Amino acid sequence: MAPTNSLRRTGVALLAATTLVALPAVGAGTGALAAVAAENGSRTWHGGWAASPQPPTAPFAPNWSEQGFFDHTVRQVVRVSTGGTRARIELSNRYGTTPLRIAGATVARTDEGASVQPGSVRRLTFGRERSVTIPAGGTVHSDGVPLEVAALQSVTVTLYLAEPTGPATFHSFASASSYRADGDHRYDRGGAAFEETSDSWYFLSGVEVSGGPAARRDAVVTFGDSITDGVGSGIDADNRYPDELAERFAAAGEPRGVLNHGIGGNQVTNDTVWAGEKGVTRFKLDALSEPNVGTVVVLEGINDFGGNGWQGFPGGPTPEVSVEQLVEGHRSLIRQAHAKGIKVIGATLTPVKGSFYYTPVNEAKREAFNHWVRTSGEYDAVADFDRALADPADPDRILPAYDSGDHLHPGDAGYRAMAEALDLDAF
């Protein structure tokens, strides 16, 4: 779903379907490769943080994706939802057209802004090598490193990109600050060299942890569009609804991986020129590829209805989608999840009255689709986000206290209400 004009945001371009490839570092020896393969194949790794890769573009505001990087250090701060004693990262070149060389990388516990905690910087390797080349369309995991990190603690991942990268695979609506410096500053404790900022993530698509509580197949993936992505929430506040859900699990004494695979503007049934492959295609690549997932929450479809009539949709309006077509798309997601033994929770579409998506036709479609979610029994459980956010005096509209201001995206209080509406026993 489209961002508000008041938010600093970035976008993405037309997607080319590719296959994820996990590979070791170029030049690693046979023994090292065997050891790394054993570690990377272990079921002991759990997703701590994730973001869906997107192709480079900038439909709303400038960002670093289209130009890419050359002799730059990029420092990115993310909060993990579950802790451990070891950590590794996932890097994606899914939408790169040429091989991507990472000259070096580190991970550390975050201090403030672009600075990191003393003594916490860990050099990352890839197949025991300090650098790695990721082929076009590929994905790589680093080797694991010892790093004590608690649930809901932020970690800082720093990449040094010595050679021209070309346009960068990224995630546009981060609701978080990333930092850039000229030259190699991957081991810097302070943040003084990082004079540029962006509201997107670049190449980084996951942080995984191990060595924490006993492994359970209980990670949660939240899948959807900008309301899952967190558009409308505060920058660097970690107040998206998946963040608030992770806080509820932690407060209950049972922290879990909560992995956010929302993409602002994404649709279930249509590819778009800036918001990615349709959900029925990317579901396998993003949601179902995460380790130890037990449940997926699906909130998606308002862009399928609204993208057809809104002339401001980047790239132009998308094909009209009927309620029946959207239901069939959701049935595909349910089948894909169940085929892997994963529980899937369906969410009702939230109110849009007063927004640029609102028309009587779109409202009738939204209400019909929500009726199917609530009554069909096809989802394993239902998250009624519509009723959680609705104004009791005007149920087609978001309660003003929950509205970010565009009558479409919740603000921080709205995202908190969404998380509180979820029944933890359903997971």
Short mmCIF file of C-alpha atoms in Angstrom, two decimals:
data_model
loop_
_atom_site.label_atom_id
_atom_site.label_comp_id
_atom_site.label_asym_id
_atom_site.label_seq_id
_atom_site.Cartn_x
_atom_site.Cartn_y
_atom_site.Cartn_z
CA MET A 1 0.00 0.00 0.00
CA ALA A 2 1.30 3.43 -0.78
CA PRO A 3 3.10 5.54 1.83
CA THR A 4 1.94 8.93 3.07
CA ASN A 5 3.51 12.04 1.59
CA SER A 6 4.64 13.10 5.04
CA LEU A 7 6.88 10.07 5.47
CA ARG A 8 10.39 9.82 4.08
CA ARG A 9 10.26 6.65 2.05
CA THR A 10 11.74 4.91 -0.93
CA GLY A 11 10.45 2.42 -3.51
CA VAL A 12 11.36 -0.47 -5.81
CA ALA A 13 11.21 -1.36 -9.53
CA LEU A 14 9.78 -4.17 -11.68
CA LEU A 15 10.78 -7.59 -10.36
CA ALA A 16 12.47 -10.38 -12.28
CA ALA A 17 11.77 -13.78 -10.78
CA THR A 18 14.91 -15.55 -9.59
CA THR A 19 15.81 -18.51 -7.39
CA LEU A 20 17.56 -18.12 -4.05
CA VAL A 21 20.99 -19.70 -4.06
CA ALA A 22 22.90 -20.38 -0.85
CA LEU A 23 26.61 -20.59 -1.57
CA PRO A 24 29.95 -20.59 0.23
CA ALA A 25 32.61 -17.93 -0.16
CA VAL A 26 34.73 -18.05 -3.29
CA GLY A 27 38.11 -19.62 -2.63
CA ALA A 28 37.28 -21.54 0.57
CA GLY A 29 39.02 -24.88 1.05
CA THR A 30 37.23 -28.25 0.97
CA GLY A 31 37.48 -28.84 4.72
CA ALA A 32 36.25 -25.37 5.51
CA LEU A 33 33.36 -25.77 3.10
CA ALA A 34 32.30 -29.01 4.78
CA ALA A 35 32.35 -27.42 8.22
CA VAL A 36 30.40 -24.41 7.06
CA ALA A 37 27.87 -26.55 5.20
CA ALA A 38 27.25 -28.54 8.38
CA GLU A 39 26.66 -25.39 10.40
CA ASN A 40 24.51 -23.72 7.76
CA GLY A 41 22.38 -26.83 7.37
CA SER A 42 21.71 -27.14 11.09
CA ARG A 43 18.19 -26.75 12.40
CA THR A 44 19.59 -24.86 15.39
CA TRP A 45 19.45 -21.52 13.57
CA HIS A 46 16.43 -19.33 14.21
CA GLY A 47 15.34 -16.19 12.46
CA GLY A 48 15.84 -13.13 14.62
CA TRP A 49 15.08 -10.46 12.02
CA ALA A 50 14.17 -10.43 8.33
CA ALA A 51 13.19 -8.16 5.45
CA SER A 52 11.99 -9.14 1.99
CA PRO A 53 14.40 -8.23 -0.85
CA GLN A 54 13.18 -5.81 -3.50
CA PRO A 55 14.66 -4.56 -6.77
CA PRO A 56 16.18 -1.08 -7.05
CA THR A 57 13.95 1.91 -7.74
CA ALA A 58 12.87 5.18 -6.14
CA PRO A 59 9.26 6.10 -6.93
CA PHE A 60 8.72 8.35 -3.90
CA ALA A 61 12.09 9.76 -2.81
CA PRO A 62 15.80 9.39 -3.59
CA ASN A 63 17.66 6.44 -2.09
CA TRP A 64 20.90 4.55 -2.70
CA SER A 65 19.51 1.53 -4.56
CA GLU A 66 19.66 2.68 -8.17
CA GLN A 67 23.22 4.03 -8.08
CA GLY A 68 24.53 1.36 -5.74
CA PHE A 69 27.85 1.61 -3.89
CA PHE A 70 31.56 2.00 -4.59
CA ASP A 71 34.18 2.23 -1.81
CA HIS A 72 31.39 2.68 0.72
CA THR A 73 30.73 1.26 4.15
CA VAL A 74 27.04 0.70 4.91
CA ARG A 75 25.97 0.28 8.53
CA GLN A 76 22.48 -1.04 9.29
CA VAL A 77 20.73 -1.39 12.65
CA VAL A 78 18.06 -4.04 13.21
CA ARG A 79 16.33 -5.39 16.32
CA VAL A 80 16.20 -9.15 16.78
CA SER A 81 13.04 -10.67 18.20
CA THR A 82 14.74 -13.63 19.88
CA GLY A 83 18.20 -13.98 21.36
CA GLY A 84 21.11 -16.38 21.35
CA THR A 85 24.84 -16.82 21.81
CA ARG A 86 25.82 -16.93 18.13
CA ALA A 87 24.75 -14.88 15.15
CA ARG A 88 25.00 -14.91 11.38
CA ILE A 89 23.61 -12.72 8.61
CA GLU A 90 21.90 -13.31 5.28
CA LEU A 91 22.76 -11.15 2.28
CA SER A 92 20.75 -11.04 -0.93
CA ASN A 93 21.67 -10.20 -4.50
CA ARG A 94 18.29 -11.44 -5.71
CA TYR A 95 17.76 -8.55 -8.09
CA GLY A 96 21.36 -7.85 -9.02
CA THR A 97 22.29 -8.29 -12.67
CA THR A 98 25.99 -8.84 -11.95
CA PRO A 99 27.93 -10.65 -9.19
CA LEU A 100 28.13 -8.71 -5.92
CA ARG A 101 31.41 -8.65 -4.01
CA ILE A 102 31.28 -8.02 -0.28
CA ALA A 103 34.84 -7.01 0.67
CA GLY A 104 34.19 -7.49 4.36
CA ALA A 105 31.51 -7.41 7.04
CA THR A 106 31.09 -7.15 10.80
CA VAL A 107 28.30 -7.53 13.33
CA ALA A 108 28.11 -5.88 16.75
CA ARG A 109 25.71 -4.90 19.47
CA THR A 110 24.26 -1.44 18.83
CA ASP A 111 25.10 1.57 20.98
CA GLU A 112 23.42 4.75 19.65
CA GLY A 113 22.86 5.76 16.04
CA ALA A 114 25.73 4.44 13.93
CA SER A 115 27.97 3.66 16.93
CA VAL A 116 28.40 0.18 18.43
CA GLN A 117 29.12 -1.14 21.91
CA PRO A 118 32.79 -1.44 22.91
CA GLY A 119 34.24 -4.91 22.58
CA SER A 120 31.28 -6.31 20.66
CA VAL A 121 32.50 -6.02 17.05
CA ARG A 122 32.83 -9.43 15.39
CA ARG A 123 34.39 -9.97 11.97
CA LEU A 124 32.14 -12.03 9.74
CA THR A 125 33.45 -14.66 7.35
CA PHE A 126 31.88 -16.57 4.49
CA GLY A 127 33.10 -20.14 4.13
CA ARG A 128 36.00 -19.06 6.38
CA GLU A 129 36.93 -16.29 3.93
CA ARG A 130 36.79 -12.57 4.76
CA SER A 131 35.10 -11.64 1.49
CA VAL A 132 32.43 -13.22 -0.64
CA THR A 133 31.08 -12.89 -4.17
CA ILE A 134 27.34 -13.45 -4.50
CA PRO A 135 26.16 -14.28 -8.02
CA ALA A 136 23.31 -12.39 -9.62
CA GLY A 137 20.12 -13.81 -8.15
CA GLY A 138 21.96 -15.37 -5.22
CA THR A 139 21.79 -15.33 -1.45
CA VAL A 140 24.52 -16.14 1.07
CA HIS A 141 24.74 -16.74 4.80
CA SER A 142 27.80 -15.74 6.75
CA ASP A 143 29.46 -18.18 9.09
CA GLY A 144 28.20 -18.00 12.65
CA VAL A 145 30.17 -15.95 15.20
CA PRO A 146 29.98 -15.84 19.01
CA LEU A 147 27.79 -12.89 19.98
CA GLU A 148 25.58 -12.71 23.04
CA VAL A 149 22.36 -10.99 22.04
CA ALA A 150 19.11 -10.81 23.97
CA ALA A 151 15.56 -10.85 22.64
CA LEU A 152 14.55 -7.32 21.54
CA GLN A 153 18.18 -6.16 21.42
CA SER A 154 19.50 -4.26 18.40
CA VAL A 155 22.49 -5.41 16.40
CA THR A 156 24.50 -3.44 13.86
CA VAL A 157 25.60 -5.06 10.60
CA THR A 158 28.35 -3.28 8.67
CA LEU A 159 29.26 -4.06 5.06
CA TYR A 160 32.29 -2.76 3.18
CA LEU A 161 31.65 -2.53 -0.57
CA ALA A 162 35.01 -1.79 -2.14
CA GLU A 163 34.05 -2.38 -5.78
CA PRO A 164 31.14 -0.92 -7.77
CA THR A 165 28.04 -2.91 -6.89
CA GLY A 166 25.72 -1.68 -9.60
CA PRO A 167 22.07 -1.20 -8.64
CA ALA A 168 21.38 -2.74 -5.25
CA THR A 169 18.86 -5.28 -4.01
CA PHE A 170 17.24 -3.54 -1.07
CA HIS A 171 14.12 -3.16 1.09
CA SER A 172 12.52 0.21 0.64
CA PHE A 173 10.26 1.07 3.62
CA ALA A 174 12.54 0.25 6.51
CA SER A 175 11.14 2.72 9.06
CA ALA A 176 14.75 2.68 10.26
CA SER A 177 17.96 4.60 9.59
CA SER A 178 20.84 3.11 7.65
CA TYR A 179 24.21 4.86 7.54
CA ARG A 180 26.87 5.29 4.85
CA ALA A 181 30.52 6.35 4.96
CA ASP A 182 33.19 6.76 2.31
CA GLY A 183 35.99 4.19 2.54
CA ASP A 184 36.38 1.22 4.88
CA HIS A 185 34.91 1.80 8.35
CA ARG A 186 33.59 -1.64 9.17
CA TYR A 187 35.52 -1.81 12.48
CA ASP A 188 34.70 1.71 13.68
CA ARG A 189 33.19 1.84 17.13
CA GLY A 190 31.95 5.38 16.71
CA GLY A 191 29.59 6.67 14.08
CA ALA A 192 31.32 9.93 13.11
CA ALA A 193 32.34 8.73 9.65
CA PHE A 194 28.76 7.78 8.76
CA GLU A 195 27.51 11.15 7.56
CA GLU A 196 24.75 9.95 5.19
CA THR A 197 21.50 8.25 6.12
CA SER A 198 18.73 6.40 4.31
CA ASP A 199 15.37 4.96 5.39
CA SER A 200 15.98 1.67 3.54
CA TRP A 201 17.96 -1.53 4.05
CA TYR A 202 20.52 -2.67 1.46
CA PHE A 203 21.53 -6.28 0.66
CA LEU A 204 20.76 -7.34 4.25
CA SER A 205 17.78 -9.72 4.32
CA GLY A 206 18.18 -11.61 7.57
CA VAL A 207 19.87 -12.00 10.95
CA GLU A 208 19.74 -15.46 12.51
CA VAL A 209 20.70 -16.58 16.00
CA SER A 210 21.46 -19.88 17.72
CA GLY A 211 22.40 -21.13 21.17
CA GLY A 212 19.45 -19.59 22.95
CA PRO A 213 16.52 -21.43 24.56
CA ALA A 214 15.74 -24.97 23.44
CA ALA A 215 14.92 -25.01 19.74
CA ARG A 216 11.21 -25.14 18.90
CA ARG A 217 9.50 -24.87 15.55
CA ASP A 218 7.70 -21.76 16.64
CA ALA A 219 8.92 -18.77 14.64
CA VAL A 220 6.21 -16.46 13.30
CA VAL A 221 6.30 -14.85 9.86
CA THR A 222 4.11 -11.81 9.23
CA PHE A 223 3.37 -11.53 5.52
CA GLY A 224 1.70 -8.67 3.71
CA ASP A 225 1.95 -5.12 2.42
CA SER A 226 2.78 -1.74 3.95
CA ILE A 227 0.66 -2.27 7.07
CA THR A 228 2.84 -5.27 7.89
CA ASP A 229 5.93 -3.39 6.68
CA GLY A 230 5.16 -0.63 9.19
CA VAL A 231 4.53 2.42 7.00
CA GLY A 232 3.17 5.12 9.30
CA SER A 233 5.17 3.98 12.33
CA GLY A 234 7.94 6.09 13.82
CA ILE A 235 11.44 5.98 12.36
CA ASP A 236 13.84 3.91 14.50
CA ALA A 237 11.05 3.22 17.01
CA ASP A 238 10.44 -0.50 16.29
CA ASN A 239 6.70 0.03 16.58
CA ARG A 240 5.48 -1.96 13.57
CA TYR A 241 2.80 -4.49 14.54
CA PRO A 242 5.26 -7.43 14.20
CA ASP A 243 7.62 -5.60 16.59
CA GLU A 244 4.79 -5.16 19.07
CA LEU A 245 3.92 -8.85 18.71
CA ALA A 246 7.53 -9.80 19.49
CA GLU A 247 7.33 -7.63 22.60
CA ARG A 248 4.18 -9.47 23.71
CA PHE A 249 5.92 -12.84 23.35
CA ALA A 250 8.93 -11.56 25.30
CA ALA A 251 6.74 -10.07 28.04
CA ALA A 252 5.03 -13.45 28.40
CA GLY A 253 8.45 -15.02 29.01
CA GLU A 254 8.44 -16.89 25.70
CA PRO A 255 10.36 -14.82 23.13
CA ARG A 256 9.97 -16.05 19.55
CA GLY A 257 11.34 -15.15 16.20
CA VAL A 258 8.88 -12.74 14.56
CA LEU A 259 9.99 -12.16 10.98
CA ASN A 260 8.51 -9.27 9.02
CA HIS A 261 7.98 -10.05 5.33
CA GLY A 262 5.77 -7.11 4.47
CA ILE A 263 6.46 -5.06 1.35
CA GLY A 264 4.81 -1.66 0.98
CA GLY A 265 2.58 -1.61 -2.10
CA ASN A 266 2.66 -5.39 -2.61
CA GLN A 267 -0.37 -7.24 -3.98
CA VAL A 268 -1.53 -10.84 -3.73
CA THR A 269 -2.56 -11.24 -7.37
CA ASN A 270 -0.56 -8.68 -9.41
CA ASP A 271 3.13 -8.02 -9.92
CA THR A 272 3.90 -4.30 -9.74
CA VAL A 273 6.62 -2.09 -11.17
CA TRP A 274 7.76 -0.89 -7.73
CA ALA A 275 6.38 -3.12 -4.98
CA GLY A 276 7.44 -6.55 -6.02
CA GLU A 277 6.24 -9.87 -7.26
CA LYS A 278 2.71 -10.83 -6.36
CA GLY A 279 2.27 -12.47 -3.00
CA VAL A 280 1.41 -15.90 -4.38
CA THR A 281 4.86 -15.96 -6.02
CA ARG A 282 7.06 -14.45 -3.34
CA PHE A 283 5.42 -16.34 -0.46
CA LYS A 284 7.69 -19.34 -1.02
CA LEU A 285 10.83 -17.24 -1.47
CA ASP A 286 10.25 -15.04 1.57
CA ALA A 287 7.87 -16.46 4.17
CA LEU A 288 8.34 -20.20 3.70
CA SER A 289 12.12 -20.11 3.37
CA GLU A 290 12.69 -18.98 6.96
CA PRO A 291 14.05 -21.52 9.47
CA ASN A 292 11.83 -23.19 12.07
CA VAL A 293 8.61 -21.40 11.13
CA GLY A 294 5.45 -22.60 12.83
CA THR A 295 2.92 -19.90 11.91
CA VAL A 296 2.38 -17.29 9.20
CA VAL A 297 0.03 -14.31 9.60
CA VAL A 298 -1.29 -13.07 6.24
CA LEU A 299 -2.58 -9.49 5.92
CA GLU A 300 -2.76 -8.53 2.25
CA GLY A 301 -5.25 -7.50 -0.42
CA ILE A 302 -6.14 -3.85 -0.03
CA ASN A 303 -3.67 -2.91 -2.78
CA ASP A 304 -5.27 -5.47 -5.10
CA PHE A 305 -8.55 -3.56 -4.76
CA GLY A 306 -7.21 -0.01 -4.45
CA GLY A 307 -4.39 -0.17 -7.02
CA ASN A 308 -6.84 -0.32 -9.89
CA GLY A 309 -8.59 2.97 -9.21
CA TRP A 310 -5.83 5.14 -7.77
CA GLN A 311 -4.08 7.16 -10.48
CA GLY A 312 -1.20 7.89 -8.13
CA PHE A 313 -0.15 4.25 -7.96
CA PRO A 314 3.49 4.23 -9.20
CA GLY A 315 3.71 2.79 -12.67
CA GLY A 316 0.02 3.39 -13.20
CA PRO A 317 -3.10 1.56 -12.02
CA THR A 318 -2.93 -2.22 -11.81
CA PRO A 319 -5.52 -4.65 -13.25
CA GLU A 320 -8.84 -4.81 -11.45
CA VAL A 321 -9.17 -7.65 -8.95
CA SER A 322 -12.47 -9.20 -7.93
CA VAL A 323 -13.25 -10.59 -4.49
CA GLU A 324 -13.20 -14.08 -6.00
CA GLN A 325 -9.73 -13.55 -7.47
CA LEU A 326 -8.37 -12.30 -4.16
CA VAL A 327 -9.90 -15.26 -2.32
CA GLU A 328 -8.26 -17.65 -4.79
CA GLY A 329 -4.93 -15.93 -4.18
CA HIS A 330 -5.32 -16.41 -0.44
CA ARG A 331 -6.26 -20.05 -0.98
CA SER A 332 -2.95 -20.48 -2.79
CA LEU A 333 -1.10 -19.06 0.23
CA ILE A 334 -2.99 -21.40 2.55
CA ARG A 335 -2.13 -24.43 0.39
CA GLN A 336 1.54 -23.45 0.23
CA ALA A 337 1.78 -23.07 4.00
CA HIS A 338 -0.11 -26.28 4.77
CA ALA A 339 2.08 -28.23 2.34
CA LYS A 340 5.00 -27.43 4.65
CA GLY A 341 3.04 -28.17 7.83
CA ILE A 342 2.80 -24.49 8.77
CA LYS A 343 -0.23 -22.97 10.48
CA VAL A 344 -1.60 -19.91 8.70
CA ILE A 345 -3.66 -17.12 10.28
CA GLY A 346 -5.75 -14.92 8.00
CA ALA A 347 -6.24 -11.25 8.81
CA THR A 348 -9.15 -9.04 7.84
CA LEU A 349 -8.38 -5.96 5.75
CA THR A 350 -8.28 -2.77 7.78
CA PRO A 351 -10.52 0.30 7.25
CA VAL A 352 -9.73 2.73 4.41
CA LYS A 353 -12.54 5.32 4.48
CA GLY A 354 -11.17 8.82 3.88
CA SER A 355 -8.06 7.53 2.09
CA PHE A 356 -7.20 7.69 -1.61
CA TYR A 357 -8.22 4.01 -1.87
CA TYR A 358 -11.78 4.54 -0.68
CA THR A 359 -14.65 4.15 -3.12
CA PRO A 360 -18.04 2.49 -2.57
CA VAL A 361 -16.95 -0.34 -4.87
CA ASN A 362 -13.68 -0.93 -3.02
CA GLU A 363 -15.47 -0.79 0.32
CA ALA A 364 -17.97 -3.41 -0.81
CA LYS A 365 -15.10 -5.65 -1.91
CA ARG A 366 -13.26 -5.17 1.38
CA GLU A 367 -16.33 -6.08 3.39
CA ALA A 368 -17.05 -9.14 1.24
CA PHE A 369 -13.47 -10.37 1.54
CA ASN A 370 -13.48 -9.84 5.31
CA HIS A 371 -16.70 -11.83 5.56
CA TRP A 372 -14.95 -14.73 3.78
CA VAL A 373 -11.95 -14.56 6.13
CA ARG A 374 -14.18 -14.54 9.22
CA THR A 375 -16.66 -17.22 8.17
CA SER A 376 -15.12 -19.61 5.63
CA GLY A 377 -13.00 -21.62 8.08
CA GLU A 378 -10.29 -21.94 5.45
CA TYR A 379 -7.68 -20.21 7.57
CA ASP A 380 -6.53 -22.00 10.71
CA ALA A 381 -7.38 -18.90 12.76
CA VAL A 382 -8.48 -15.32 12.16
CA ALA A 383 -6.87 -12.02 13.19
CA ASP A 384 -9.63 -9.42 13.03
CA PHE A 385 -7.50 -6.34 12.45
CA ASP A 386 -10.47 -4.59 10.83
CA ARG A 387 -12.44 -4.52 14.08
CA ALA A 388 -9.32 -3.82 16.14
CA LEU A 389 -8.71 -0.54 14.29
CA ALA A 390 -12.25 0.56 13.35
CA ASP A 391 -13.85 3.70 14.76
CA PRO A 392 -16.99 2.48 16.60
CA ALA A 393 -18.81 5.61 15.40
CA ASP A 394 -17.86 4.93 11.77
CA PRO A 395 -16.61 1.34 11.33
CA ASP A 396 -15.39 1.89 7.77
CA ARG A 397 -12.83 4.38 9.10
CA ILE A 398 -9.73 3.92 11.29
CA LEU A 399 -10.21 5.26 14.80
CA PRO A 400 -8.52 8.71 14.80
CA ALA A 401 -6.28 7.74 17.71
CA TYR A 402 -4.93 4.85 15.61
CA ASP A 403 -4.57 6.75 12.32
CA SER A 404 -1.14 7.83 11.01
CA GLY A 405 -2.91 10.68 9.23
CA ASP A 406 -3.64 9.28 5.78
CA HIS A 407 -6.69 7.22 6.89
CA LEU A 408 -5.03 4.10 5.48
CA HIS A 409 -1.95 3.30 7.55
CA PRO A 410 -2.05 3.00 11.34
CA GLY A 411 0.30 5.02 13.50
CA ASP A 412 2.23 3.62 16.45
CA ALA A 413 -0.88 3.30 18.63
CA GLY A 414 -2.72 1.53 15.84
CA TYR A 415 0.06 -0.98 15.32
CA ARG A 416 0.06 -1.66 19.06
CA ALA A 417 -3.70 -2.29 18.93
CA MET A 418 -3.20 -4.75 16.09
CA ALA A 419 -0.63 -6.74 18.05
CA GLU A 420 -2.84 -6.74 21.13
CA ALA A 421 -5.74 -8.11 19.04
CA LEU A 422 -3.77 -11.29 18.30
CA ASP A 423 -4.48 -14.31 20.48
CA LEU A 424 -1.08 -15.65 21.55
CA ASP A 425 -2.62 -19.06 22.10
CA ALA A 426 -3.35 -19.24 18.37
CA PHE A 427 0.36 -19.49 17.59
#
